[in-house]
Amino acid sequence: MAAIHTTVASPKKPINLLGLDRNAMAQYFSEIGEKPFRAQQLTKWIHQQGVTDFEQMSNLSKKLRAQLQADAEISLPQVALDKLSADGTRKWVLQLDDGNRIETVFIPESDRGTLCVSSQVGCALDCSFCSTGRQGFNRNLTADEIIAQVWLASQLLEEEKKPGRKITNVVLMGMGEPLLNFDNVVSAVRIMMDDFAYGLSKRRVTVSTAGVIPAMDRIGEILDMRLAVSLHATNDALRDELVPLNKKYPITELMAACRRFLDKQHARSRITFEYVMLDGVNDQPQHARELIRLLKGIPTLMNLIPFNPFPGSGYRTSPMKQIETFSDMLVKAGITTVIRRTRGDDIDAACGQLVGKVEDKSRRERRFAEPRFGMKV
Ligand code: SAH
């Protein structure tokens, strides 16, 4: 007997408007026969008014509202955990549709409020001192999952009704390597910078990378935002060990890419470099001297990050005196240097402590066993 195949017409999955930047939104409206200005209206409703129910969008016709109700949605991840640190840092663990969990952190300072946003579920880069890396990697976040973090944090901070709890800056320094999730990160950054959405200026959005050189060049062509580079070592032997991506994109090439990035637009006055301070590993005067040589001619903001320990890391934090000596050497050489204060470590919200819940697809254990694990990027 012949097998009978029945095909049931599955209803079309509604499109999530949350992650559409202005162009994509305009495209969507043109496809459904609406005028491009609808994109601005929707963007404002979603990101400025925080409205997710089409029925409340009073300047849209009844007919359009009904159509959106049928074809589209504004859908957000669930807040699985919401923690407040003694120092005012607030961390959210967000549960995604597929059960994975990511983390987002708000860090208040006297003159700003910085939101640290994740770009991937886990991370494939496997930096030796980072606990996100230990979780393995599952997938890229979609543009809506990235911007949802800003949407949710804005709403939930507003509910606090306290002064100084507003997002003024966004850094893509949460879980993941943003430049390995290029298109979705670009869309989300465009929404962050859109005047009809969050209206953040180019100085207030920072994309952080471990040094994916081709993507640094590409993002420099199409977006004007700040770039942070996680350097952590001053020679290839050590950087290969700390940031395995260095085997593919070594230091000399990385520094050349930084120069190219700065050359593209004057507005990019400088690059932020991140340098984690590991006791006896990369924190000696000889490293400071090498660093000064490397950074010659690159306008720099140097962020020295005291290592945030986690069980089994095998590293210790450099003593504060050592960090200060290191910092003094850089400052004397004319490099603007900041020792980053550890924030939110009582709620595991500090750099490198974001782990979420990652269903590891990268078979990290097996790859660890391979003689020389080469990154595929
Ligand atoms: N993958 C991107 C974005 C992550 S940003 C990048 O590498 O830039 C997170 C920052 O925290 C990076 O500079 C990372 O190197 C740093 N970091 C990771 N683990 C850390 C730890 N245990 N202590 C301090 N900083 C850490």
PDB file of C-alpha atoms in Angstrom, residues 6 65 135 147 169 229 259 291 315 321 362 367 374:
ATOM      1  CA  THR A   6      -0.712  14.574   4.056  1.00  0.00           C
ATOM      2  CA  ARG A  65      -3.748  46.874  13.760  1.00  0.00           C
ATOM      3  CA  GLN A 135      30.154  26.845  29.075  1.00  0.00           C
ATOM      4  CA  ILE A 147      17.730  44.299  21.461  1.00  0.00           C
ATOM      5  CA  ASN A 169      25.599  53.509  27.414  1.00  0.00           C
ATOM      6  CA  VAL A 229      39.554  45.147  21.718  1.00  0.00           C
ATOM      7  CA  ARG A 259      44.821  51.556  12.982  1.00  0.00           C
ATOM      8  CA  LEU A 291      52.268  47.210  25.679  1.00  0.00           C
ATOM      9  CA  TYR A 315      44.601  32.021  37.640  1.00  0.00           C
ATOM     10  CA  LYS A 321      49.849  47.194  44.019  1.00  0.00           C
ATOM     11  CA  SER A 362      30.557  22.853  20.550  1.00  0.00           C
ATOM     12  CA  ARG A 367      37.913  19.539  21.261  1.00  0.00           C
ATOM     13  CA  GLY A 374      42.077  25.312  15.176  1.00  0.00           C
TER      14      GLY A 374
END
